[in-house]
Short mmCIF file of C-alpha atoms in Angstrom, two decimals:
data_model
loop_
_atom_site.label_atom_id
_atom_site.label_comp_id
_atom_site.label_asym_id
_atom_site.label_seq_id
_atom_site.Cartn_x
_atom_site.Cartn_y
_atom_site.Cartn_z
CA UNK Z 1 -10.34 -77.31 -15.51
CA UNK Z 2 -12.65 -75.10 -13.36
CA UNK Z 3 -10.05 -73.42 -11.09
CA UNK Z 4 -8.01 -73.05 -14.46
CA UNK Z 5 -10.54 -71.27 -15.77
CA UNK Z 6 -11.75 -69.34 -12.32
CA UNK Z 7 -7.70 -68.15 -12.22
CA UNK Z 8 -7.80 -66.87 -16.12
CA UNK Z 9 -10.93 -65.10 -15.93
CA UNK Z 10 -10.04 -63.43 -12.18
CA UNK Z 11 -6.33 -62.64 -13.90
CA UNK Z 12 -8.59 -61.01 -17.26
CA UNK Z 13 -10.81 -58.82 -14.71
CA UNK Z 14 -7.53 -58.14 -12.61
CA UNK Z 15 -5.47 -57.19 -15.86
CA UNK Z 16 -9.18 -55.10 -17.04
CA UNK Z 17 -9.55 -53.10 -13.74
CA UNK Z 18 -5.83 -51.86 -14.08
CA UNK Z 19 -6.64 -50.60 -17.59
CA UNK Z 20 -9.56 -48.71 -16.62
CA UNK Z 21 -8.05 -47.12 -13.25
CA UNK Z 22 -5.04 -46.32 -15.71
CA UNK Z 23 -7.17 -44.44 -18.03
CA UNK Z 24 -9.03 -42.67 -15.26
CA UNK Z 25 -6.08 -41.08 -14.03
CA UNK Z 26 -5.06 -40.53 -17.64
CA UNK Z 27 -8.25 -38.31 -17.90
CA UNK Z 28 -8.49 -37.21 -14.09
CA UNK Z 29 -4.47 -36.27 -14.86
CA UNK Z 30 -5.97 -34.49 -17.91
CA UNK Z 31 -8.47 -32.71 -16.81
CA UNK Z 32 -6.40 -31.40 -14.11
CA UNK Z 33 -3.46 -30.26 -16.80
CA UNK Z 34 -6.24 -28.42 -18.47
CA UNK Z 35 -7.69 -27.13 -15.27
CA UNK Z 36 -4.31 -25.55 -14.87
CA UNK Z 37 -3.98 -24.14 -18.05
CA UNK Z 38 -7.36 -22.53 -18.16
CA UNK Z 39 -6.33 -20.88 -14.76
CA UNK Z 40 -2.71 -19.93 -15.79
CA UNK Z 41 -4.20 -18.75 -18.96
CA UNK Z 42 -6.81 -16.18 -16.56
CA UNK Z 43 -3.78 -15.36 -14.67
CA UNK Z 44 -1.39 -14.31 -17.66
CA UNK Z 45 -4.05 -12.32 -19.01
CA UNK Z 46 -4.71 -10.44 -15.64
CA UNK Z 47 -1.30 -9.48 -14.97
CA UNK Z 48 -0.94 -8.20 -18.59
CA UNK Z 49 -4.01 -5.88 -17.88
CA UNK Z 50 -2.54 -4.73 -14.70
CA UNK Z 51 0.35 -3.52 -15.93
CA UNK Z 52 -1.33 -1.29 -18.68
CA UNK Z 53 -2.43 0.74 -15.29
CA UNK Z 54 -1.56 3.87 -14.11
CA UNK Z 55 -2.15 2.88 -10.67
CA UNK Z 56 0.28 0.16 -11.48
CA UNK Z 57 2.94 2.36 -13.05
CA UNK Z 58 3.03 4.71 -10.52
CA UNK Z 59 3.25 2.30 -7.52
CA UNK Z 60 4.86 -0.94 -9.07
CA UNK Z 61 6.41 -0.72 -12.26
CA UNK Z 62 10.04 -1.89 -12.27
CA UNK Z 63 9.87 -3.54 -8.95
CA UNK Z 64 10.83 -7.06 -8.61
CA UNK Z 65 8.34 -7.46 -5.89
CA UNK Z 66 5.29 -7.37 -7.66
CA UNK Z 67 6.35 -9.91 -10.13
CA UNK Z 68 7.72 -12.35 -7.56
CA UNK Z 69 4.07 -12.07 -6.40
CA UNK Z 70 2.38 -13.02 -9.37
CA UNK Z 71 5.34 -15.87 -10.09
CA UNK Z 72 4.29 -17.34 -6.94
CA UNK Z 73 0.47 -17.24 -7.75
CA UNK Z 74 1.09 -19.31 -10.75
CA UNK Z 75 3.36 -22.26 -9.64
CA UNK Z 76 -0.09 -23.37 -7.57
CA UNK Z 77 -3.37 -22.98 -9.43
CA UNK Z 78 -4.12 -26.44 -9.90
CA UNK Z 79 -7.49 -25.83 -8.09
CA UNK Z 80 -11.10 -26.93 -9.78
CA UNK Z 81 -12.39 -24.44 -7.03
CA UNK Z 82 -13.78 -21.61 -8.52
CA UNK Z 83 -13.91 -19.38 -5.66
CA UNK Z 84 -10.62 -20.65 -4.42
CA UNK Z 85 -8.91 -19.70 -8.12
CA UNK Z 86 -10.90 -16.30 -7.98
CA UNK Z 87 -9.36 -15.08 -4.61
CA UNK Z 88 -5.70 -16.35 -6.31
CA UNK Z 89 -6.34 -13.96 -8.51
CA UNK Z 90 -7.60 -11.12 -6.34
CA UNK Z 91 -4.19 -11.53 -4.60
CA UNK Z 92 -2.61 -9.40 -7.97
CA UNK Z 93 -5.24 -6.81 -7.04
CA UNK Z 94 -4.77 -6.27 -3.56
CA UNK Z 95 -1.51 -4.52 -3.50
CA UNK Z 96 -2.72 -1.85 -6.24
CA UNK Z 97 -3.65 1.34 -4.27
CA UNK Z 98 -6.54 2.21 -6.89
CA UNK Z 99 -10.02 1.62 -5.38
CA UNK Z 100 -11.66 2.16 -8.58
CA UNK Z 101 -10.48 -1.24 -9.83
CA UNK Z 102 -13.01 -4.12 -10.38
CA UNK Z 103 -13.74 -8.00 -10.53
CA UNK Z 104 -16.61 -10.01 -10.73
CA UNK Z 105 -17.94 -13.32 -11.64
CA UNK Z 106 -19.25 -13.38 -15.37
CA UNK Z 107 -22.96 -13.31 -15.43
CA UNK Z 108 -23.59 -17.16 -16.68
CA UNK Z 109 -27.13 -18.93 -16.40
CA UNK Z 110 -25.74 -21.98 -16.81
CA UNK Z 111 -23.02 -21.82 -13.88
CA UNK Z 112 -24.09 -24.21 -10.60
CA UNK Z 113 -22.30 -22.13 -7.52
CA UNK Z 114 -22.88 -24.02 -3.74
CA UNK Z 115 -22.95 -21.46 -1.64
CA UNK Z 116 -20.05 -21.63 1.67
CA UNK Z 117 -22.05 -22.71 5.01
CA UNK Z 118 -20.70 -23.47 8.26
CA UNK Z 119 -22.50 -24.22 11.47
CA UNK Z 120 -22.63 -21.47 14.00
CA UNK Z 121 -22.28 -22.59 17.86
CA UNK Z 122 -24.47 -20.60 19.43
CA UNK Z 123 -23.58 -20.63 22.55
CA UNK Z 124 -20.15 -19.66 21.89
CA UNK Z 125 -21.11 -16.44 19.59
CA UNK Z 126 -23.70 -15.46 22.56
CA UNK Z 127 -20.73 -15.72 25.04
CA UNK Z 128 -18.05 -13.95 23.11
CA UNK Z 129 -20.30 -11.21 22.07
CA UNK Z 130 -20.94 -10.70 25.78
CA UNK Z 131 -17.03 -10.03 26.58
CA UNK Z 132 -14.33 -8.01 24.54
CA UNK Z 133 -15.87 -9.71 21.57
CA UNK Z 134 -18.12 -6.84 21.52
CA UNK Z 135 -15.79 -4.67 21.23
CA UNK Z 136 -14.14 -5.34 17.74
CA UNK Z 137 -15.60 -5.87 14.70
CA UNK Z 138 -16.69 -9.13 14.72
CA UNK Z 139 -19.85 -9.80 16.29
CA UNK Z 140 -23.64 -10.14 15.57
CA UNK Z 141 -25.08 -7.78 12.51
CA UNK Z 142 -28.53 -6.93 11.99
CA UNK Z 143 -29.80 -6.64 8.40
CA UNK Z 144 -32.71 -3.50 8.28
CA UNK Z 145 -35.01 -6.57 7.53
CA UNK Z 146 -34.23 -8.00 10.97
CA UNK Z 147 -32.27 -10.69 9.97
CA UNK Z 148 -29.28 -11.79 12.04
CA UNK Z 149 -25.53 -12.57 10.48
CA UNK Z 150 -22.33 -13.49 12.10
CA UNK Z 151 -19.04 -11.59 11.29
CA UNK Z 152 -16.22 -14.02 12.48
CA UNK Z 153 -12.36 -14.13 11.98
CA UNK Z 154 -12.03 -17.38 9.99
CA UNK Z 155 -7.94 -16.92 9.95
CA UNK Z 156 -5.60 -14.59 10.36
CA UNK Z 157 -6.75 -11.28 8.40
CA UNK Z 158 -9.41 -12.86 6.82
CA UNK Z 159 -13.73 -12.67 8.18
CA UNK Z 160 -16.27 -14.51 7.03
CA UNK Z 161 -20.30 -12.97 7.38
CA UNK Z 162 -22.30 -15.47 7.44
CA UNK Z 163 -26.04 -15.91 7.88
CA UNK Z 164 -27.77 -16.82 11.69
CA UNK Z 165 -30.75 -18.76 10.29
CA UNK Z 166 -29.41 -20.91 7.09
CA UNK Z 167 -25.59 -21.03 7.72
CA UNK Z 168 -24.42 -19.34 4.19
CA UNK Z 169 -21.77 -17.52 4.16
CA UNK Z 170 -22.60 -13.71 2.65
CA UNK Z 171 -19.40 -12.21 2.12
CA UNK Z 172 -15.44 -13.03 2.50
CA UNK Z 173 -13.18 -10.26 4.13
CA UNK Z 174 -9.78 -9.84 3.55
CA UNK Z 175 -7.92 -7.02 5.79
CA UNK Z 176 -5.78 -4.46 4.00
CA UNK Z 177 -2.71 -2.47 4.68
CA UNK Z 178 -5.44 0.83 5.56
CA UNK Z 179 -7.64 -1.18 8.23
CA UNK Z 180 -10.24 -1.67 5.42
CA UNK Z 181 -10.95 -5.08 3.78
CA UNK Z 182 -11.27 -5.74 -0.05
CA UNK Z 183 -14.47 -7.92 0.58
CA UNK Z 184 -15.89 -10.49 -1.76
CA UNK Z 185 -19.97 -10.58 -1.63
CA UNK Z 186 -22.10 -13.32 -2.68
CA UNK Z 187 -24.67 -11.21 -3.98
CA UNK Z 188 -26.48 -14.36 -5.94
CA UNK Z 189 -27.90 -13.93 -9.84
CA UNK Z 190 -27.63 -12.81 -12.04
CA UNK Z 191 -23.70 -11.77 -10.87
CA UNK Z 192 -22.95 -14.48 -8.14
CA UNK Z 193 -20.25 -13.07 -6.15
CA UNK Z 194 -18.47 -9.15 -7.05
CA UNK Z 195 -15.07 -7.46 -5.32
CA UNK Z 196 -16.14 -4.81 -2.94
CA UNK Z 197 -12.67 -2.49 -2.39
CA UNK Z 198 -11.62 0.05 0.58
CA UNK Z 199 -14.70 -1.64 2.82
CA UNK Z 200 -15.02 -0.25 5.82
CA UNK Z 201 -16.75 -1.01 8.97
CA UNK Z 202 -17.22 2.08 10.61
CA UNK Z 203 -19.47 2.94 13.72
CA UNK Z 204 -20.95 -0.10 13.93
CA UNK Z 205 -22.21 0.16 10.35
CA UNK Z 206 -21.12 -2.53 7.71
CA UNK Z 207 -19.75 -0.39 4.54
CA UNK Z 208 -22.07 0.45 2.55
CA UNK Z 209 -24.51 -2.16 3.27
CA UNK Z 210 -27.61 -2.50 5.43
CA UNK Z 211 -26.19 -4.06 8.25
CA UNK Z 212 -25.66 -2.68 11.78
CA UNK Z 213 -23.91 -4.36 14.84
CA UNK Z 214 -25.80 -5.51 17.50
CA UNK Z 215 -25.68 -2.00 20.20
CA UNK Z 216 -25.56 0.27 17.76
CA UNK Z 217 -28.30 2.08 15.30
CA UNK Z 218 -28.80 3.38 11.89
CA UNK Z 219 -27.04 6.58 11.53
CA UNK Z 220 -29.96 9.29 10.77
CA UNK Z 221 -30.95 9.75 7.28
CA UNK Z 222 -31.02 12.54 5.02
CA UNK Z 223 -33.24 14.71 6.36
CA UNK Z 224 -34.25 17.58 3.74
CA UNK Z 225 -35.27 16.48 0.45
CA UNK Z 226 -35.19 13.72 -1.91
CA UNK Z 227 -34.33 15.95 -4.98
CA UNK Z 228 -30.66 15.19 -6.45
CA UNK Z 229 -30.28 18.53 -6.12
CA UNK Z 230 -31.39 21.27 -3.72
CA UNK Z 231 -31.19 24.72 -2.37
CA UNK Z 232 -33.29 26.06 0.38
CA UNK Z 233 -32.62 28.67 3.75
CA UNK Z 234 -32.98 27.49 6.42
CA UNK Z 235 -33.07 30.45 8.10
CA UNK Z 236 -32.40 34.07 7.04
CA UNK Z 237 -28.66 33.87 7.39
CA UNK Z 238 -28.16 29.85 6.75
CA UNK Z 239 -28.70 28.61 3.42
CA UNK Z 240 -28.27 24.77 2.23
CA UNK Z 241 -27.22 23.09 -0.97
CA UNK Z 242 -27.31 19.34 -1.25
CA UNK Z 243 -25.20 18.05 -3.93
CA UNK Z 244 -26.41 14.46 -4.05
CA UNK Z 245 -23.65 13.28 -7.20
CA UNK Z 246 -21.46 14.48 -10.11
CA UNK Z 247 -22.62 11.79 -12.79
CA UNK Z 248 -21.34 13.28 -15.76
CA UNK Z 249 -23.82 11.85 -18.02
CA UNK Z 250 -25.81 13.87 -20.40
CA UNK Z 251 -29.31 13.24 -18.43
CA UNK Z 252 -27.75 14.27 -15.08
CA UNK Z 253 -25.22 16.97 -16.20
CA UNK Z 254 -28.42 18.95 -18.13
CA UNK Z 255 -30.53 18.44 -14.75
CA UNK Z 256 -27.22 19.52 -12.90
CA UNK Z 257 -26.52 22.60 -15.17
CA UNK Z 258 -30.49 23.83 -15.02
CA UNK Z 259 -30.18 23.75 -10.96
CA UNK Z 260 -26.99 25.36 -11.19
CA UNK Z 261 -28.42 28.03 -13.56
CA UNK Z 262 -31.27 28.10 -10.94
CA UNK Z 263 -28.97 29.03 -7.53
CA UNK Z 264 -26.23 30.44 -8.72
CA UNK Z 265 -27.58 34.13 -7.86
CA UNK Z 266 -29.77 33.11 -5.11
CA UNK Z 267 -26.89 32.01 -2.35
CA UNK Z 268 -25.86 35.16 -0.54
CA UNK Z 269 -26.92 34.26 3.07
CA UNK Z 270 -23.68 34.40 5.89
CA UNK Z 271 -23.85 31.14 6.14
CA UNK Z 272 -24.02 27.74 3.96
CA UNK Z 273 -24.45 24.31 4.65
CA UNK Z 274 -23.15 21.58 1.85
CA UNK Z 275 -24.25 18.56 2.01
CA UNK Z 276 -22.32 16.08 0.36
CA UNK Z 277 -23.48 12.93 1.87
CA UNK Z 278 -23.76 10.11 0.21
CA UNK Z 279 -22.13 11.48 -3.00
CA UNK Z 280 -21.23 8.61 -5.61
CA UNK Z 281 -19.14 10.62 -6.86
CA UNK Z 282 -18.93 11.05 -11.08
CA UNK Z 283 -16.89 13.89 -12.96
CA UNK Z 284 -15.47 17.79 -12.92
CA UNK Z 285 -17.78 18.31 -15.55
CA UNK Z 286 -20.76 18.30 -13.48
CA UNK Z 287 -18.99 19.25 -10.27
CA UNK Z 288 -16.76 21.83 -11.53
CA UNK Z 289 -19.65 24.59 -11.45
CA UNK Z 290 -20.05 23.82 -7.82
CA UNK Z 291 -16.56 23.94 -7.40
CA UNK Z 292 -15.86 27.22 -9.31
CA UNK Z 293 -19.73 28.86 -7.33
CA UNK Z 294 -18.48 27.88 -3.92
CA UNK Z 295 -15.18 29.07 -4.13
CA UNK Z 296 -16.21 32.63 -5.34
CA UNK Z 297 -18.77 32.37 -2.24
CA UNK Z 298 -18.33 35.25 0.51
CA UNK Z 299 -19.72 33.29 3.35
CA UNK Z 300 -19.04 30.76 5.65
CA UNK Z 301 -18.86 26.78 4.64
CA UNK Z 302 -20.43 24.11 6.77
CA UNK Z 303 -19.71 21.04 4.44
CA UNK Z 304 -21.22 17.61 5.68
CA UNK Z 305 -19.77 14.16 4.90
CA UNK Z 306 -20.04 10.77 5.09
CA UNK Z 307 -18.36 7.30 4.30
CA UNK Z 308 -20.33 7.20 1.53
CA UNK Z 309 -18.80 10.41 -0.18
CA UNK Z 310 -17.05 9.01 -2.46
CA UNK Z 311 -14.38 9.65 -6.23
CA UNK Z 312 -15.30 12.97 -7.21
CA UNK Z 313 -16.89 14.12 -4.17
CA UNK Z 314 -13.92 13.12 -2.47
CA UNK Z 315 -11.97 15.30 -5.01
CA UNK Z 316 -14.33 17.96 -4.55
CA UNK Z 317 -13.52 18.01 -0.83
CA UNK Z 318 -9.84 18.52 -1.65
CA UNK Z 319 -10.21 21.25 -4.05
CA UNK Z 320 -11.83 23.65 -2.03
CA UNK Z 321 -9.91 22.86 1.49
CA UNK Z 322 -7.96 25.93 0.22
CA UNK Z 323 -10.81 27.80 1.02
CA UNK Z 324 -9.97 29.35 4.33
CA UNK Z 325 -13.52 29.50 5.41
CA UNK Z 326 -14.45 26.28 5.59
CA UNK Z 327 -15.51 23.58 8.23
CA UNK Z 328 -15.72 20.02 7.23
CA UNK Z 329 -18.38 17.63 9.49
CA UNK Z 330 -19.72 14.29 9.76
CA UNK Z 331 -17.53 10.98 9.22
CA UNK Z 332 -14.39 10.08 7.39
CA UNK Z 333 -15.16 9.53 3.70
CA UNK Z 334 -14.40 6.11 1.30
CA UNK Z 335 -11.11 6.89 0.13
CA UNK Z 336 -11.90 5.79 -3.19
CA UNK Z 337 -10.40 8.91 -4.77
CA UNK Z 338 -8.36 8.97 -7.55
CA UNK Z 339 -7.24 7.65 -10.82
CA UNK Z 340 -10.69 6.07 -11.98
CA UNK Z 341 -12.23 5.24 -15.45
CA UNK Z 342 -12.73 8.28 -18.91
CA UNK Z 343 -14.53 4.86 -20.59
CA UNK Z 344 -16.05 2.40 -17.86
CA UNK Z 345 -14.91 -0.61 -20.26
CA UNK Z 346 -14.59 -4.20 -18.97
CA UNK Z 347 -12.09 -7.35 -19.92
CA UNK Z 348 -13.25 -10.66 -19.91
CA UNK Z 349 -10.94 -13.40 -18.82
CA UNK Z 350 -9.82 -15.98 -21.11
CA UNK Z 351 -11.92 -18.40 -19.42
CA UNK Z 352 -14.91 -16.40 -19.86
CA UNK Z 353 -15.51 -17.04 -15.76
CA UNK Z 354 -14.59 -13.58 -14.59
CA UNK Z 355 -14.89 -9.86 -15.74
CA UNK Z 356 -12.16 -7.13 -15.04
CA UNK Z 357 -12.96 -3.61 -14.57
CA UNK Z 358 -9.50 -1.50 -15.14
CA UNK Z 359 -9.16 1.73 -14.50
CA UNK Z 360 -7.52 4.49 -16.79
CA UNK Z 361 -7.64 7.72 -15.05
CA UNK Z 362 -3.77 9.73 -13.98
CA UNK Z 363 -4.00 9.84 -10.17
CA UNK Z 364 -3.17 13.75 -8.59
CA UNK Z 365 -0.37 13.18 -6.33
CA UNK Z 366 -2.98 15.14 -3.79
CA UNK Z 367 -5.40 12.76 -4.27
CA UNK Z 368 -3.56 9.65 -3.64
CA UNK Z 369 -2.38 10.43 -0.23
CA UNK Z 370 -5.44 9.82 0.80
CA UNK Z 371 -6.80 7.13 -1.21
CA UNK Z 372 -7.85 4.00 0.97
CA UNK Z 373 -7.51 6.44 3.82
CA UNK Z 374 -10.37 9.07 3.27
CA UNK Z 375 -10.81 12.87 4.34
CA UNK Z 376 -11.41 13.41 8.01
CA UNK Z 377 -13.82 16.04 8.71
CA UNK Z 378 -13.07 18.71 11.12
CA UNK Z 379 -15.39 18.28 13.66
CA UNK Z 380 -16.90 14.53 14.13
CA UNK Z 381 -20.22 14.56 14.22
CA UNK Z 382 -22.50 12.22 16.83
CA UNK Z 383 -23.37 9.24 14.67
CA UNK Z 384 -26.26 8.36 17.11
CA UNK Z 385 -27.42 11.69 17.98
CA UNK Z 386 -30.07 13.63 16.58
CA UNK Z 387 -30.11 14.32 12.96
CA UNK Z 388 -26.78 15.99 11.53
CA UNK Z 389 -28.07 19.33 9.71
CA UNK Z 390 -29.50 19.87 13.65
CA UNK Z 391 -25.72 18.78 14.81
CA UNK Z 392 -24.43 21.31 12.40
CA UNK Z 393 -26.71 23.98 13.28
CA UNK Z 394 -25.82 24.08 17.27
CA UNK Z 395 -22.07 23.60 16.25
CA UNK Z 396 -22.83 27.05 13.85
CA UNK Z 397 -24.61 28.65 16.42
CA UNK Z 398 -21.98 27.73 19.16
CA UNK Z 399 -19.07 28.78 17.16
CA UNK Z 400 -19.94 31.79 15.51
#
């Protein structure tokens, strides 16, 4: 009776164990399904928001190829990945020629993100960066706080930054169509990880970030002033205005409006130097007073630029090219021009995982040309040289 009863009770855990794995997959099945619907569901919504664009409607609407795109995104977002289902969905953004577009992980306390890491060979980075290695962009970085960080090609079109000491991986690159990268950064709380658009590495220098290949140094600073706004000769014949943004809210356009008030007489010399570096850009009805005072200026314009010039300051630049006197200097700027946002609103995603910034701005035809591509300046300026103001100066003094 033993084995009888040895057989029944091994057949009951048998018959038991097949219930239970059953119902496991039942849920694991589940959970997937829903998984999929949550991330469909993020997907619908995105593509519904895109299409309200004007940077869409100018560059995609009624073309099949856009569509097929996002029809292929959804017949594979099974994923529980997070980060794997966010860069699905930056694949709807990427084509859109409109820099101004964002998206970001939701702020969320509760959220538990494990950051990338992969180990770094040492040995291998120290002998690449010895050869033709050191001649792209990937390479060894050096944060202004001395840390070290690896910029590697990880696959084709796609770079990974990652840290020297701990391993973690800082930021995801993906190339574009304008030899820039849209560039995910884990930037940590309270927003883990953000879309950086039209990144550039340029000279050595990371975008707009503190970090500067390994050979190279810190292009100089600004070197007159730490006023957003300023107007001083430099000599009797050389004046210089630094226009340091076009914010067109009401605290900066009133501060904007009294300098403007304040100068508008007072620049008469031969010669003026604007400085636009590092110009975040903002609206015409800061910058439009500049615009409209420069324009009726006799003299000669030395305008100085940099990658960080950027929206309206990159409009700015456009507008008053048709000024015949005019010399543009420095670097190439962002290329993050045109079309851009009257109400700065935000969308959250039906899972309540990621926020979309759209844009609602009409793009100028003039503009767009050169969005993702930036304004050249004239004359190039030496990026590891002395300061540029002096660069400008002997290129003045040469010239004229």
């Amino acid at each position: 009776m033993i084995p009888y009863f040895d057989d029944n009770r091994q057949q009951l855990i048998a018959r038991r164990s097949k219930i239970f794995i059953l119902i496991l997959a039942l849920f694991t099945t589940s959970g997937i399904f829903a998984q999929e619907a949550q991330n469909i569901a993020d997907l619908d919504f995105l593509y519904h928001q895109i299409q309200k664009l004007p940077s869409y409607k100018d560059q995609f609407k009624g073309k099949k190829s856009y569509h097929n795109l996002y029809e292929n995104i959804r017949k594979d977002l099974k994923t529980t990945d997070e980060i794997k289902i966010y860069q699905k969905l930056l694949q709807l953004i990427q084509p859109i020629n409109d820099n101004h577009l964002g998206f970001w992980r939701k702020s969320d306390s509760t959220a538990k993100f494990s950051p990338l890491r992969m180990l770094i060979d040492t040995m291998e980075v120290k002998t690449k960066n010895s050869s033709s290695y050191s001649n792209s962009i990937e390479g060894i970085y050096v944060n202004t706080d001395g840390s070290k960080h690896l910029l590697f090609q990880f696959e084709p079109n796609v770079y990974y930054l990652q840290s020297f000491k701990i391993g973690i991986i800082e930021a995801i690159l993906n190339r574009t169509a304008n030899e820039s990268y849209d560039a995910i950064l884990f930037v940590g709380s309270p927003v883990p990880y953000v879309l950086n658009r039209n990144f550039k590495i340029q000279n050595g220098k990371f975008g707009n970030l503190s970090f500067y290949k390994v050979g190279y140094r810190p292009v100089p600073p600004l070197e007159i002033g730490y006023n957003k706004f300023e107007y001083t000769k430099i000599k009797s014949e050389i004046g210089y205005l630094r226009l340091s943004n076009f914010s067109a809210s009401n605290d900066n356009f009133n501060v904007a409006k009294a300098f403007y008030d304040s100068i508008r007489t007072k620049i008469t010399t031969q010669y003026l130097i604007v400085d636009l570096r590092n110009n975040s850009g903002g609206g015409y009805r800061t910058s439009k007073q500049f615009l409209t005072l420069l324009k009726k200026y006799h003299g000669k314009i030395f305008l100085i630029q940099n990658n960080n010039t950027v929206s309206n300051a990159e409009q700015f630049i456009i507008d008053i090219r048709s000024k015949k006197r005019l010399v543009t200097l420095g670097e190439t700027t962002r290329g993050t021009i045109t079309y851009g946002s009257n109400y700065g609103k935000t969308v959250s995603l039906p899972s309540g995982r990621f926020i979309f910034y759209p844009t609602d701005m009409r793009g100028r035809i003039k503009d767009l040309a050169h969005e993702s591509l930036g304004l050249r300046p004239d004359i190039v300026l030496d990026q590891f040289g002395h300061n540029w103001i002096e660069q400008t100066l002997n290129y003045l003094n040469k010239a004229y």
